[in-house]
XYZ file of C-alpha atoms in Angstrom:
679
model
C -182.668 -108.417 20.635
C -180.624 -106.368 18.197
C -181.189 -108.048 14.672
C -177.706 -108.973 12.668
C -177.885 -107.134 9.361
C -178.304 -110.207 6.822
C -181.893 -110.684 8.551
C -184.361 -109.184 6.321
C -186.763 -106.735 6.875
C -189.127 -104.842 4.346
C -187.169 -101.525 4.794
C -183.237 -102.443 3.751
C -181.033 -99.303 3.715
C -179.803 -99.556 0.481
C -178.053 -102.067 -1.326
C -174.771 -101.546 -2.875
C -173.983 -99.289 -5.723
C -171.210 -100.436 -7.945
C -170.554 -97.649 -9.718
C -169.898 -95.403 -6.880
C -167.522 -97.823 -5.696
C -165.553 -97.776 -9.356
C -164.915 -94.510 -9.271
C -162.916 -94.435 -6.493
C -159.942 -92.544 -7.951
C -156.337 -93.293 -7.081
C -154.492 -92.331 -3.532
C -152.576 -89.709 -5.503
C -152.641 -88.178 -9.258
C -150.148 -90.040 -11.773
C -148.146 -88.469 -14.552
C -147.311 -91.324 -16.382
C -150.082 -93.226 -18.271
C -153.257 -94.823 -16.259
C -153.034 -98.145 -15.158
C -155.667 -100.808 -16.591
C -157.649 -103.060 -14.575
C -158.357 -106.563 -15.974
C -161.916 -106.004 -16.380
C -162.415 -109.994 -15.812
C -160.861 -111.727 -13.275
C -160.947 -115.427 -12.102
C -159.864 -116.893 -9.440
C -160.270 -120.966 -8.125
C -163.010 -121.253 -5.551
C -166.369 -119.370 -4.754
C -166.722 -116.148 -2.383
C -169.857 -115.244 -0.233
C -171.046 -111.894 -1.423
C -171.921 -109.213 0.957
C -175.722 -108.323 0.476
C -177.178 -104.856 1.710
C -177.471 -103.818 5.241
C -181.711 -104.810 6.717
C -182.680 -102.919 9.611
C -184.681 -104.908 12.636
C -187.817 -105.057 12.412
C -188.595 -102.140 15.341
C -185.879 -100.014 14.243
C -187.951 -99.707 10.825
C -190.903 -98.872 13.074
C -189.294 -96.184 14.608
C -188.365 -95.164 10.924
C -191.955 -94.391 10.128
C -192.932 -93.149 13.562
C -190.442 -90.412 13.069
C -187.986 -90.853 15.777
C -185.243 -92.658 13.138
C -184.028 -91.827 10.041
C -181.832 -93.665 7.010
C -179.334 -90.363 7.383
C -178.093 -91.541 10.749
C -180.011 -88.548 12.315
C -182.189 -88.651 14.948
C -185.939 -88.254 13.785
C -187.516 -85.353 14.876
C -190.084 -86.849 16.655
C -187.211 -88.912 18.958
C -187.214 -88.668 22.404
C -185.822 -89.997 25.739
C -186.703 -90.583 29.347
C -185.508 -88.808 32.053
C -185.611 -89.670 36.137
C -184.231 -87.443 38.941
C -183.267 -89.611 41.952
C -183.312 -88.303 45.061
C -180.881 -91.421 47.270
C -179.944 -91.599 50.871
C -176.885 -94.328 51.530
C -175.196 -95.189 54.277
C -172.484 -97.828 54.795
C -171.048 -99.887 58.015
C -167.821 -101.212 57.468
C -168.391 -102.939 60.659
C -170.935 -105.506 58.934
C -169.665 -104.760 55.362
C -173.743 -103.147 54.683
C -175.521 -100.685 52.487
C -178.504 -99.775 53.454
C -180.632 -96.976 51.205
C -183.619 -95.089 50.325
C -184.368 -93.133 46.559
C -187.338 -91.630 45.896
C -187.054 -91.329 42.110
C -189.545 -89.141 39.867
C -189.918 -91.029 36.555
C -190.679 -88.916 33.420
C -192.603 -90.402 30.547
C -191.188 -88.337 27.660
C -192.362 -91.190 25.177
C -195.805 -90.744 23.101
C -197.027 -94.056 24.530
C -198.995 -94.593 28.272
C -196.594 -96.966 29.905
C -198.406 -100.073 32.069
C -195.912 -100.727 34.377
C -192.338 -99.711 35.428
C -189.224 -101.986 34.981
C -186.797 -101.555 37.764
C -183.078 -103.350 37.608
C -181.322 -104.735 40.944
C -178.315 -105.564 39.636
C -176.784 -106.774 42.766
C -179.177 -109.739 42.958
C -177.229 -111.539 40.341
C -175.071 -112.627 43.697
C -178.115 -113.943 45.048
C -178.046 -117.587 45.223
C -179.994 -119.647 41.900
C -179.708 -115.980 39.467
C -178.342 -116.657 36.501
C -175.098 -115.393 35.374
C -172.087 -116.530 33.736
C -169.060 -116.730 35.691
C -169.091 -117.819 39.596
C -169.617 -115.409 42.086
C -169.641 -114.854 45.793
C -173.347 -114.900 46.997
C -174.580 -112.539 49.322
C -177.970 -112.477 49.395
C -178.589 -110.086 46.583
C -180.699 -106.942 47.640
C -183.253 -106.599 49.983
C -186.275 -104.684 49.766
C -188.632 -102.907 52.271
C -190.786 -100.596 51.544
C -191.699 -100.247 47.619
C -194.461 -97.228 46.497
C -195.844 -95.651 43.581
C -197.041 -92.058 44.296
C -197.431 -92.572 48.130
C -199.170 -95.680 48.062
C -197.294 -98.834 49.157
C -197.024 -101.744 46.338
C -196.691 -105.146 47.801
C -194.515 -107.852 46.591
C -197.093 -110.232 44.144
C -199.027 -113.324 46.035
C -201.050 -114.237 43.070
C -202.540 -113.292 39.911
C -204.876 -110.236 40.491
C -208.729 -109.501 38.716
C -208.418 -110.674 35.383
C -205.509 -111.966 35.407
C -203.056 -108.439 35.755
C -200.946 -109.066 39.037
C -201.262 -106.731 41.911
C -197.839 -106.315 43.553
C -194.794 -105.918 42.019
C -192.827 -109.405 40.959
C -188.119 -109.569 40.738
C -187.668 -112.168 38.106
C -183.779 -112.504 38.514
C -181.659 -108.911 38.605
C -185.038 -107.325 37.322
C -188.168 -105.981 39.177
C -191.644 -105.491 37.385
C -194.249 -103.013 38.995
C -197.466 -102.709 37.269
C -199.070 -99.321 37.658
C -202.471 -98.838 38.850
C -203.278 -96.129 36.058
C -201.507 -95.905 32.808
C -198.453 -93.786 33.010
C -199.617 -90.902 30.289
C -197.549 -89.231 27.813
C -195.753 -86.145 29.524
C -197.100 -87.216 32.531
C -194.503 -88.560 35.877
C -194.831 -90.983 38.721
C -192.693 -90.842 41.754
C -191.356 -94.379 43.122
C -190.068 -94.982 46.609
C -187.770 -97.604 47.777
C -186.024 -98.978 50.632
C -183.442 -101.432 50.259
C -180.377 -102.813 52.291
C -177.097 -105.140 50.755
C -173.954 -106.642 50.927
C -171.148 -105.464 48.534
C -169.357 -108.253 47.316
C -165.963 -109.050 49.006
C -163.021 -108.834 45.788
C -162.526 -110.943 43.868
C -165.935 -110.730 42.847
C -167.051 -109.633 38.963
C -164.778 -107.057 38.241
C -166.798 -103.977 38.632
C -167.181 -103.188 42.084
C -166.932 -105.113 45.511
C -164.724 -104.453 48.706
C -161.747 -105.546 49.929
C -159.733 -104.703 53.610
C -161.204 -101.038 54.169
C -161.673 -99.825 50.651
C -165.286 -99.746 48.978
C -166.355 -99.593 45.659
C -170.139 -99.528 45.142
C -171.751 -99.961 41.694
C -174.797 -101.091 40.011
C -175.876 -100.488 44.460
C -179.292 -98.821 43.595
C -182.918 -100.107 41.807
C -182.416 -98.002 38.731
C -185.576 -97.813 36.126
C -184.835 -99.664 32.967
C -184.577 -97.690 29.616
C -187.976 -97.378 27.409
C -186.669 -96.469 23.934
C -187.960 -95.649 20.906
C -187.384 -98.591 19.150
C -187.594 -101.820 21.793
C -189.878 -100.194 24.533
C -188.847 -101.396 27.315
C -185.603 -102.816 27.698
C -184.110 -104.752 30.815
C -182.057 -107.701 29.809
C -180.857 -108.982 32.820
C -177.594 -108.465 34.263
C -175.237 -111.760 33.570
C -171.686 -110.326 35.433
C -170.854 -110.726 30.854
C -172.124 -107.538 28.834
C -172.345 -104.279 30.671
C -174.942 -101.650 31.118
C -177.675 -99.725 28.930
C -179.684 -96.851 30.522
C -181.211 -93.417 30.706
C -179.892 -89.974 31.550
C -180.979 -88.992 34.974
C -180.056 -86.826 37.942
C -178.635 -87.471 40.777
C -179.047 -86.009 44.301
C -177.046 -88.325 46.574
C -176.358 -88.055 50.445
C -173.595 -90.892 51.164
C -173.003 -91.727 54.979
C -169.310 -93.231 56.432
C -167.417 -93.225 59.182
C -166.222 -89.705 59.816
C -162.523 -89.523 58.535
C -163.123 -91.946 55.303
C -162.973 -90.022 51.863
C -165.188 -90.363 49.818
C -164.994 -89.970 45.848
C -168.466 -90.191 43.610
C -169.939 -89.288 40.316
C -170.720 -85.745 40.695
C -170.131 -82.810 42.404
C -169.731 -82.357 46.247
C -171.920 -80.000 47.507
C -171.123 -80.155 51.607
C -167.376 -79.716 51.456
C -167.330 -77.064 54.565
C -169.340 -80.181 56.289
C -166.817 -82.500 55.735
C -163.092 -81.301 55.331
C -161.292 -78.851 57.237
C -160.035 -75.617 55.506
C -156.574 -76.667 55.571
C -158.314 -79.076 52.660
C -160.077 -77.328 50.815
C -157.551 -75.022 49.984
C -155.383 -77.937 48.927
C -157.783 -78.711 46.334
C -158.186 -74.395 45.403
C -154.285 -74.527 44.940
C -154.461 -77.603 42.832
C -157.416 -76.280 40.721
C -155.441 -72.757 40.004
C -152.231 -74.186 39.552
C -152.436 -77.074 37.410
C -149.890 -78.920 39.549
C -150.338 -82.734 41.045
C -151.429 -81.436 44.395
C -151.763 -84.086 47.762
C -154.379 -83.574 49.152
C -154.309 -86.400 51.865
C -152.233 -88.950 53.529
C -153.599 -91.388 55.155
C -152.282 -92.363 59.048
C -153.248 -90.774 62.143
C -152.541 -87.200 61.290
C -155.077 -87.680 58.481
C -157.587 -86.554 61.031
C -157.089 -83.023 60.608
C -158.341 -83.231 57.202
C -161.905 -83.926 58.412
C -164.237 -81.699 60.123
C -167.175 -82.526 62.588
C -168.125 -84.333 65.344
C -169.672 -87.470 65.662
C -169.028 -90.826 64.549
C -170.124 -90.745 61.193
C -170.511 -88.193 58.287
C -172.828 -87.242 54.992
C -170.934 -86.467 51.788
C -173.827 -84.579 49.357
C -172.669 -85.068 45.352
C -175.266 -84.291 43.160
C -175.141 -84.981 39.134
C -177.096 -83.409 36.685
C -178.269 -85.680 32.907
C -175.780 -88.880 33.549
C -176.808 -92.269 32.831
C -175.643 -93.592 36.341
C -173.929 -93.029 39.751
C -171.093 -94.520 41.421
C -169.115 -93.783 44.678
C -165.720 -95.038 46.286
C -164.808 -94.495 49.785
C -161.786 -95.988 52.550
C -159.422 -94.435 55.860
C -156.908 -95.813 53.380
C -156.616 -93.942 50.851
C -154.150 -91.255 49.440
C -156.140 -88.225 47.352
C -153.825 -86.520 44.933
C -155.545 -83.421 42.790
C -154.614 -81.107 39.846
C -156.369 -80.064 36.896
C -157.357 -80.319 33.243
C -157.648 -77.433 30.654
C -159.715 -77.818 27.741
C -159.933 -75.039 24.700
C -162.927 -73.337 25.175
C -165.437 -72.453 22.338
C -163.902 -69.416 19.646
C -161.655 -67.328 21.966
C -163.384 -68.017 25.560
C -160.872 -68.763 28.440
C -159.845 -72.526 28.602
C -162.501 -74.742 30.381
C -161.657 -76.113 33.504
C -162.274 -79.717 35.477
C -161.427 -80.972 38.488
C -158.920 -84.259 38.383
C -159.313 -86.586 41.975
C -156.833 -89.906 42.253
C -157.535 -91.466 45.122
C -155.304 -94.690 46.266
C -153.520 -96.687 49.072
C -150.035 -96.082 49.195
C -148.810 -100.132 48.778
C -146.062 -101.420 46.681
C -148.849 -103.297 44.101
C -150.367 -99.143 43.301
C -147.113 -97.580 43.561
C -147.683 -96.554 40.067
C -150.559 -94.870 41.306
C -148.763 -92.563 43.513
C -145.844 -91.544 39.878
C -149.224 -90.683 37.913
C -152.541 -91.466 38.947
C -153.686 -87.711 39.014
C -151.334 -86.342 35.671
C -152.398 -89.660 32.773
C -156.368 -88.904 34.020
C -155.654 -85.155 33.377
C -153.905 -86.682 30.411
C -156.999 -88.535 28.974
C -159.473 -85.927 29.578
C -157.477 -83.268 27.839
C -156.394 -85.767 24.711
C -160.003 -87.242 23.867
C -161.476 -83.494 24.513
C -158.643 -82.657 21.540
C -159.819 -86.348 19.752
C -163.600 -86.359 19.804
C -165.329 -83.452 21.600
C -165.081 -81.483 24.636
C -165.388 -83.614 28.080
C -168.821 -81.823 29.182
C -168.503 -82.193 33.191
C -166.956 -80.237 36.008
C -164.765 -83.421 37.830
C -163.434 -86.611 37.345
C -161.916 -89.458 39.658
C -160.014 -92.155 39.609
C -159.851 -94.735 42.028
C -157.611 -97.400 42.491
C -158.773 -100.738 44.843
C -161.286 -104.063 44.580
C -160.907 -104.853 40.567
C -158.170 -108.046 39.934
C -157.606 -106.523 36.442
C -158.256 -103.868 34.381
C -160.838 -100.686 35.351
C -164.439 -100.315 35.140
C -166.141 -96.934 33.812
C -169.160 -94.710 35.486
C -170.045 -91.317 34.970
C -167.164 -88.949 35.518
C -165.146 -91.952 37.696
C -163.351 -94.919 36.880
C -162.484 -98.221 39.619
C -158.960 -99.084 38.362
C -156.716 -102.223 39.957
C -153.111 -101.871 41.199
C -150.763 -101.168 39.152
C -146.853 -101.208 39.398
C -146.438 -100.132 35.244
C -146.959 -96.468 34.989
C -147.364 -97.154 31.102
C -149.784 -100.020 31.922
C -151.880 -97.704 34.527
C -151.791 -94.709 32.105
C -152.978 -97.052 28.914
C -156.072 -98.145 31.012
C -157.222 -94.911 32.704
C -157.205 -93.861 28.548
C -159.575 -96.331 28.210
C -161.964 -96.561 31.382
C -161.381 -92.484 31.019
C -162.445 -92.653 26.962
C -165.978 -94.500 27.927
C -167.110 -90.485 29.253
C -167.213 -90.128 25.288
C -168.846 -93.400 24.618
C -171.483 -94.731 26.213
C -171.392 -92.193 28.887
C -172.798 -89.447 26.365
C -172.867 -91.139 23.394
C -175.710 -93.711 25.165
C -175.542 -96.843 23.269
C -176.691 -100.034 24.673
C -173.931 -101.820 25.838
C -175.722 -105.237 26.408
C -176.667 -105.673 23.106
C -174.177 -103.949 20.862
C -171.076 -103.685 22.759
C -168.949 -103.146 20.097
C -170.512 -99.319 20.364
C -168.393 -98.103 23.332
C -166.046 -101.049 23.971
C -164.741 -101.499 19.939
C -164.754 -97.065 19.531
C -163.317 -96.905 22.812
C -160.353 -99.382 22.455
C -160.276 -97.384 18.642
C -159.928 -93.729 20.548
C -157.455 -94.820 23.251
C -154.846 -95.906 20.352
C -155.032 -92.176 18.967
C -154.887 -89.947 22.498
C -151.806 -92.490 23.805
C -150.061 -91.863 20.451
C -149.023 -88.195 20.745
C -148.719 -88.348 24.682
C -146.390 -91.413 24.247
C -145.560 -92.430 20.706
C -141.901 -91.782 21.095
C -139.968 -95.089 20.738
C -138.647 -96.224 23.923
C -134.503 -96.582 23.878
C -133.859 -99.608 21.234
C -137.587 -100.048 21.144
C -140.413 -99.155 19.028
C -143.379 -96.481 19.205
C -145.395 -97.117 21.708
C -148.749 -97.361 19.162
C -151.667 -99.940 21.029
C -152.973 -100.068 17.454
C -150.342 -103.271 16.463
C -151.114 -104.570 19.862
C -154.975 -104.652 19.322
C -154.160 -105.643 15.855
C -152.558 -109.041 17.165
C -155.341 -109.577 19.491
C -157.418 -109.663 16.981
C -155.425 -112.294 14.890
C -154.660 -114.517 17.474
C -158.712 -115.714 17.089
C -159.019 -114.667 13.489
C -156.303 -116.583 12.819
C -157.373 -119.870 14.730
C -160.513 -120.128 12.786
C -162.725 -117.784 16.177
C -163.791 -115.067 14.034
C -166.850 -114.057 14.967
C -169.414 -111.400 14.182
C -169.684 -108.022 15.905
C -173.703 -108.067 15.610
C -173.825 -110.881 18.590
C -175.295 -109.527 21.861
C -172.462 -108.914 24.124
C -173.897 -112.105 26.578
C -173.900 -114.678 23.326
C -170.190 -114.484 23.127
C -168.161 -116.646 24.369
C -165.894 -115.682 27.806
C -162.492 -116.325 25.645
C -163.937 -114.046 22.754
C -165.526 -111.096 24.363
C -162.669 -108.968 24.674
C -160.829 -109.931 21.481
C -163.724 -108.919 19.244
C -165.936 -106.440 20.841
C -162.794 -104.664 21.656
C -159.567 -105.516 19.652
C -161.543 -106.293 16.497
C -163.822 -103.376 16.050
C -160.964 -101.085 16.950
C -159.011 -102.881 13.996
C -162.127 -102.608 11.678
C -163.012 -98.682 12.604
C -159.137 -98.333 11.682
C -159.928 -100.628 8.153
C -162.889 -97.970 7.923
C -160.522 -95.198 8.264
C -157.977 -96.477 5.769
C -160.784 -96.942 3.206
C -162.589 -93.346 3.479
C -158.987 -90.909 4.824
C -158.217 -89.559 7.838
C -159.648 -86.360 7.614
C -163.208 -87.745 6.282
C -163.262 -90.192 8.698
C -162.455 -88.739 11.413
C -164.978 -85.921 10.527
C -168.038 -88.512 10.140
C -166.863 -90.251 13.452
C -167.286 -86.833 15.656
C -170.190 -86.033 13.635
C -172.320 -89.127 14.775
C -171.113 -88.326 18.216
C -172.308 -85.180 18.316
C -175.874 -86.160 16.755
C -176.445 -88.782 19.751
C -175.500 -87.138 22.401
C -177.833 -87.879 25.304
C -179.738 -90.076 23.012
C -179.217 -94.313 22.144
C -178.012 -94.924 18.881
C -178.171 -97.982 16.993
C -176.031 -100.150 15.145
C -177.673 -98.840 12.245
C -177.136 -94.967 13.450
C -173.706 -95.132 13.311
C -173.537 -96.886 10.061
C -176.005 -94.511 8.200
C -174.407 -91.913 9.995
C -170.860 -92.681 8.333
C -172.631 -92.764 5.105
C -174.378 -89.800 5.386
C -171.215 -87.924 6.409
C -169.019 -88.976 3.947
C -171.535 -89.543 0.615
C -170.117 -92.645 0.112
C -172.078 -96.321 0.189
C -171.005 -98.900 2.203
C -172.971 -101.380 2.651
C -169.872 -104.176 1.761
C -168.229 -102.902 4.703
C -170.899 -102.930 7.295
C -171.867 -106.494 6.025
C -169.220 -108.237 5.696
C -167.163 -106.854 9.163
C -169.999 -106.648 11.363
C -172.071 -109.405 10.343
C -170.448 -112.216 9.680
C -166.252 -113.644 10.690
C -164.698 -113.029 7.882
C -161.602 -112.178 7.675
C -159.528 -110.591 5.602
C -156.579 -111.971 3.379
C -155.214 -110.360 -0.176
C -151.361 -111.164 -1.594
C -149.366 -110.446 -4.388
C -149.317 -113.348 -6.953
C -147.675 -112.137 -9.188
C -145.352 -109.513 -11.037
C -144.498 -110.053 -14.856
C -142.881 -107.795 -17.214
C -144.600 -108.356 -20.556
C -143.157 -105.692 -23.278
C -143.747 -102.078 -22.295
C -145.632 -102.784 -19.710
C -145.741 -105.378 -16.194
C -148.977 -106.838 -14.822
C -149.160 -107.250 -11.382
C -152.038 -109.883 -10.077
C -153.308 -109.942 -7.021
C -155.555 -112.833 -5.673
C -158.117 -112.108 -2.509
C -157.746 -115.872 -0.482
C -160.210 -114.497 2.383
C -164.230 -113.397 2.841
C -163.512 -110.024 3.701
C -163.591 -107.555 0.253
C -161.782 -104.769 0.326
C -159.723 -102.111 -1.301
C -156.339 -102.983 -2.610
C -154.249 -100.527 -1.789
C -151.136 -100.621 -3.699
C -147.376 -99.109 -3.448
C -145.190 -99.464 -6.848
C -141.637 -98.652 -6.358
C -139.212 -98.281 -9.526
C -136.199 -97.847 -10.305
C -134.973 -94.147 -10.336
C -136.297 -94.076 -6.734
C -140.036 -92.820 -7.241
C -143.070 -94.547 -5.854
C -146.545 -94.521 -6.802
C -149.690 -95.260 -5.312
C -152.634 -97.376 -6.762
C -155.958 -98.284 -5.551
C -158.122 -100.804 -7.129
C -161.344 -100.886 -6.100
C -163.647 -102.906 -3.832
C -166.164 -103.295 -6.582
C -163.654 -105.933 -8.489
C -163.985 -108.744 -5.289
C -168.272 -107.785 -5.686
C -168.397 -109.597 -8.525
C -167.356 -112.739 -7.264
C -164.153 -112.610 -8.507
C -161.221 -114.127 -5.978
C -158.267 -112.433 -8.604
C -157.482 -109.463 -10.598
C -154.473 -107.705 -12.224
C -153.448 -103.989 -12.706
C -151.160 -102.901 -15.628
C -148.276 -100.429 -15.022
C -146.010 -99.133 -17.713
C -142.616 -101.320 -17.370
C -140.327 -97.522 -17.085
C -138.459 -97.036 -15.162
C -138.073 -100.484 -14.573
C -140.577 -101.647 -11.493
C -138.413 -102.700 -8.102
C -141.110 -103.207 -5.270
C -144.582 -103.479 -4.964
C -145.931 -103.565 -1.597
C -150.135 -103.852 -0.721
C -151.563 -101.475 1.841
C -148.294 -100.207 2.769
C -149.345 -98.031 5.182
C -151.117 -101.043 7.322
C -154.593 -99.552 7.462
C -155.694 -103.208 6.761
C -156.128 -105.860 9.630
C -154.847 -108.787 7.095
C -153.769 -112.410 7.984
C -150.894 -112.431 6.435
C -148.225 -109.482 5.434
C -145.939 -111.903 4.488
C -147.795 -112.202 0.828
C -148.181 -108.766 0.229
C -144.619 -107.630 -0.750
C -143.092 -108.453 -3.606
C -139.557 -107.331 -4.765
C -137.481 -107.589 -7.705
C -134.427 -109.804 -7.572
C -131.198 -108.406 -7.545
C -129.523 -108.332 -10.929
C -132.881 -108.173 -12.807
C -133.394 -105.141 -15.726
């Protein structure tokens, strides 16, 4: 379990360095005499002070072993496990049955000898008597057939073995444990074989997969080896229908058998198009790739048969994907299929890279926004996020409509979305789910224990990518900027006294707060960090964090340390205040008082989060100057501070945080204007 930062260990990252914070410069050089800050500052009431950030003991041990560092870079000995999956799966819509067989080659890249395998059976969340965070349809879960390790059948455990060691596999809810007769040595591999079947849940089920009518979205559908990492060893938390997943990168070779005439979308690339799609259909895909237009590949109905080839009642679609953390697929005979392409900048002067874009949706009234923009919005998301973060690395991206009752669910190279009638809502949610192709699909954090590292990052990135595309004001309205909306949702909880630490594991949150905290609060915290650091240093540090941890498993301290390493700033006060506590920000102007040839501005800090005070001071000659009172002022325990500035030209207005960088609970007390007619 992730330790919150205030939990002590023997290796604190570092304490707050007040000297560095006191040295923060004003936002802009001033030609007038420099203002002075009251060095005493008193305020009513005591305030808690943020302490140093502490690592978890497990993280400290990883630093000692050389797999992590306190600079935010992976250690020289950092490793990540890897697996290769070969899966054969079939869907029978008549019985709603999925049957499969998989062979997994598991490579032990760790320095440890493994005594067991931990395997996720997440479909068991729908089995009778299994723990879950919400009501769900009961399907019976996953039915296991043969289980074998290196060709030797492993029976289900019936009791203790010799010396008390189990002699067979055990299933506890959604997690399976397989003891190994011989330890898996470092650098060695083994082969796991399994046969299984299950009935996917009928929608509405859990908001992430299932079936309705003749549409199937098959997610977390195969037994998957759990993560074994350098910090915690085996990480096999149960799936409870709340917090999401933690997965290792793996290679997939998957053959999916469905009724002939059903179209399939999946993670990866289709390897046998000539065996399932007609020449006409394949030519249409080529046109979409070359032209960049949105091309209708298939329209459901009696005439759709011409788009498929072969004989018999079924067809097998063959997909492969390398170095992805999961595999998902969907299928229907009621789907329309649109395709286009995304163009991504190549390195240097290289030609643009081309990504195939696919969109599958039903031609029904409640999904009409999909026909208007499903493929286009998916393309926009890939292109914009590649500009803001770094280039999308895979050859295709697919969006699929159906099954879900709200929002969407991300998987590698594919997102599943609810039907939409409003195009802007569809564009926003497609931007969010596609945004997950960076966090956590590439930067593989633990979604179960630290959801803010993928959901919050993605919520923030969505706002940055949506703004250039849809930021122009609607007629008679404000610009479409999702940051204010995210802020309003966070304020709803904070003003109700429900603010919560971001460092709680996802399954520890009340359901009503999960999204408000992990998504919206985190996005606001990142916006506040951008305000503290400046746009360019923040953006550089964020992208550097991603670059360092692509294909790896960063912990919260890796993010904290990277930001400090890149920017050269000690930010323990920031991490401790915003991530370890349910604290809120509330700064106010208490008074603006002339005193001879100077004016004293008094700022009071009514909240618990210490932050710099960014001031814009306007004067009668039409000029505005910017000043920053460093955060160190509050780290002494003060509740009040003053800033003294020259009185001429007359001060006409004072505003705290004029650019709106910080999520302050009450902006009404952050503005002062001189009374009409005052000198």
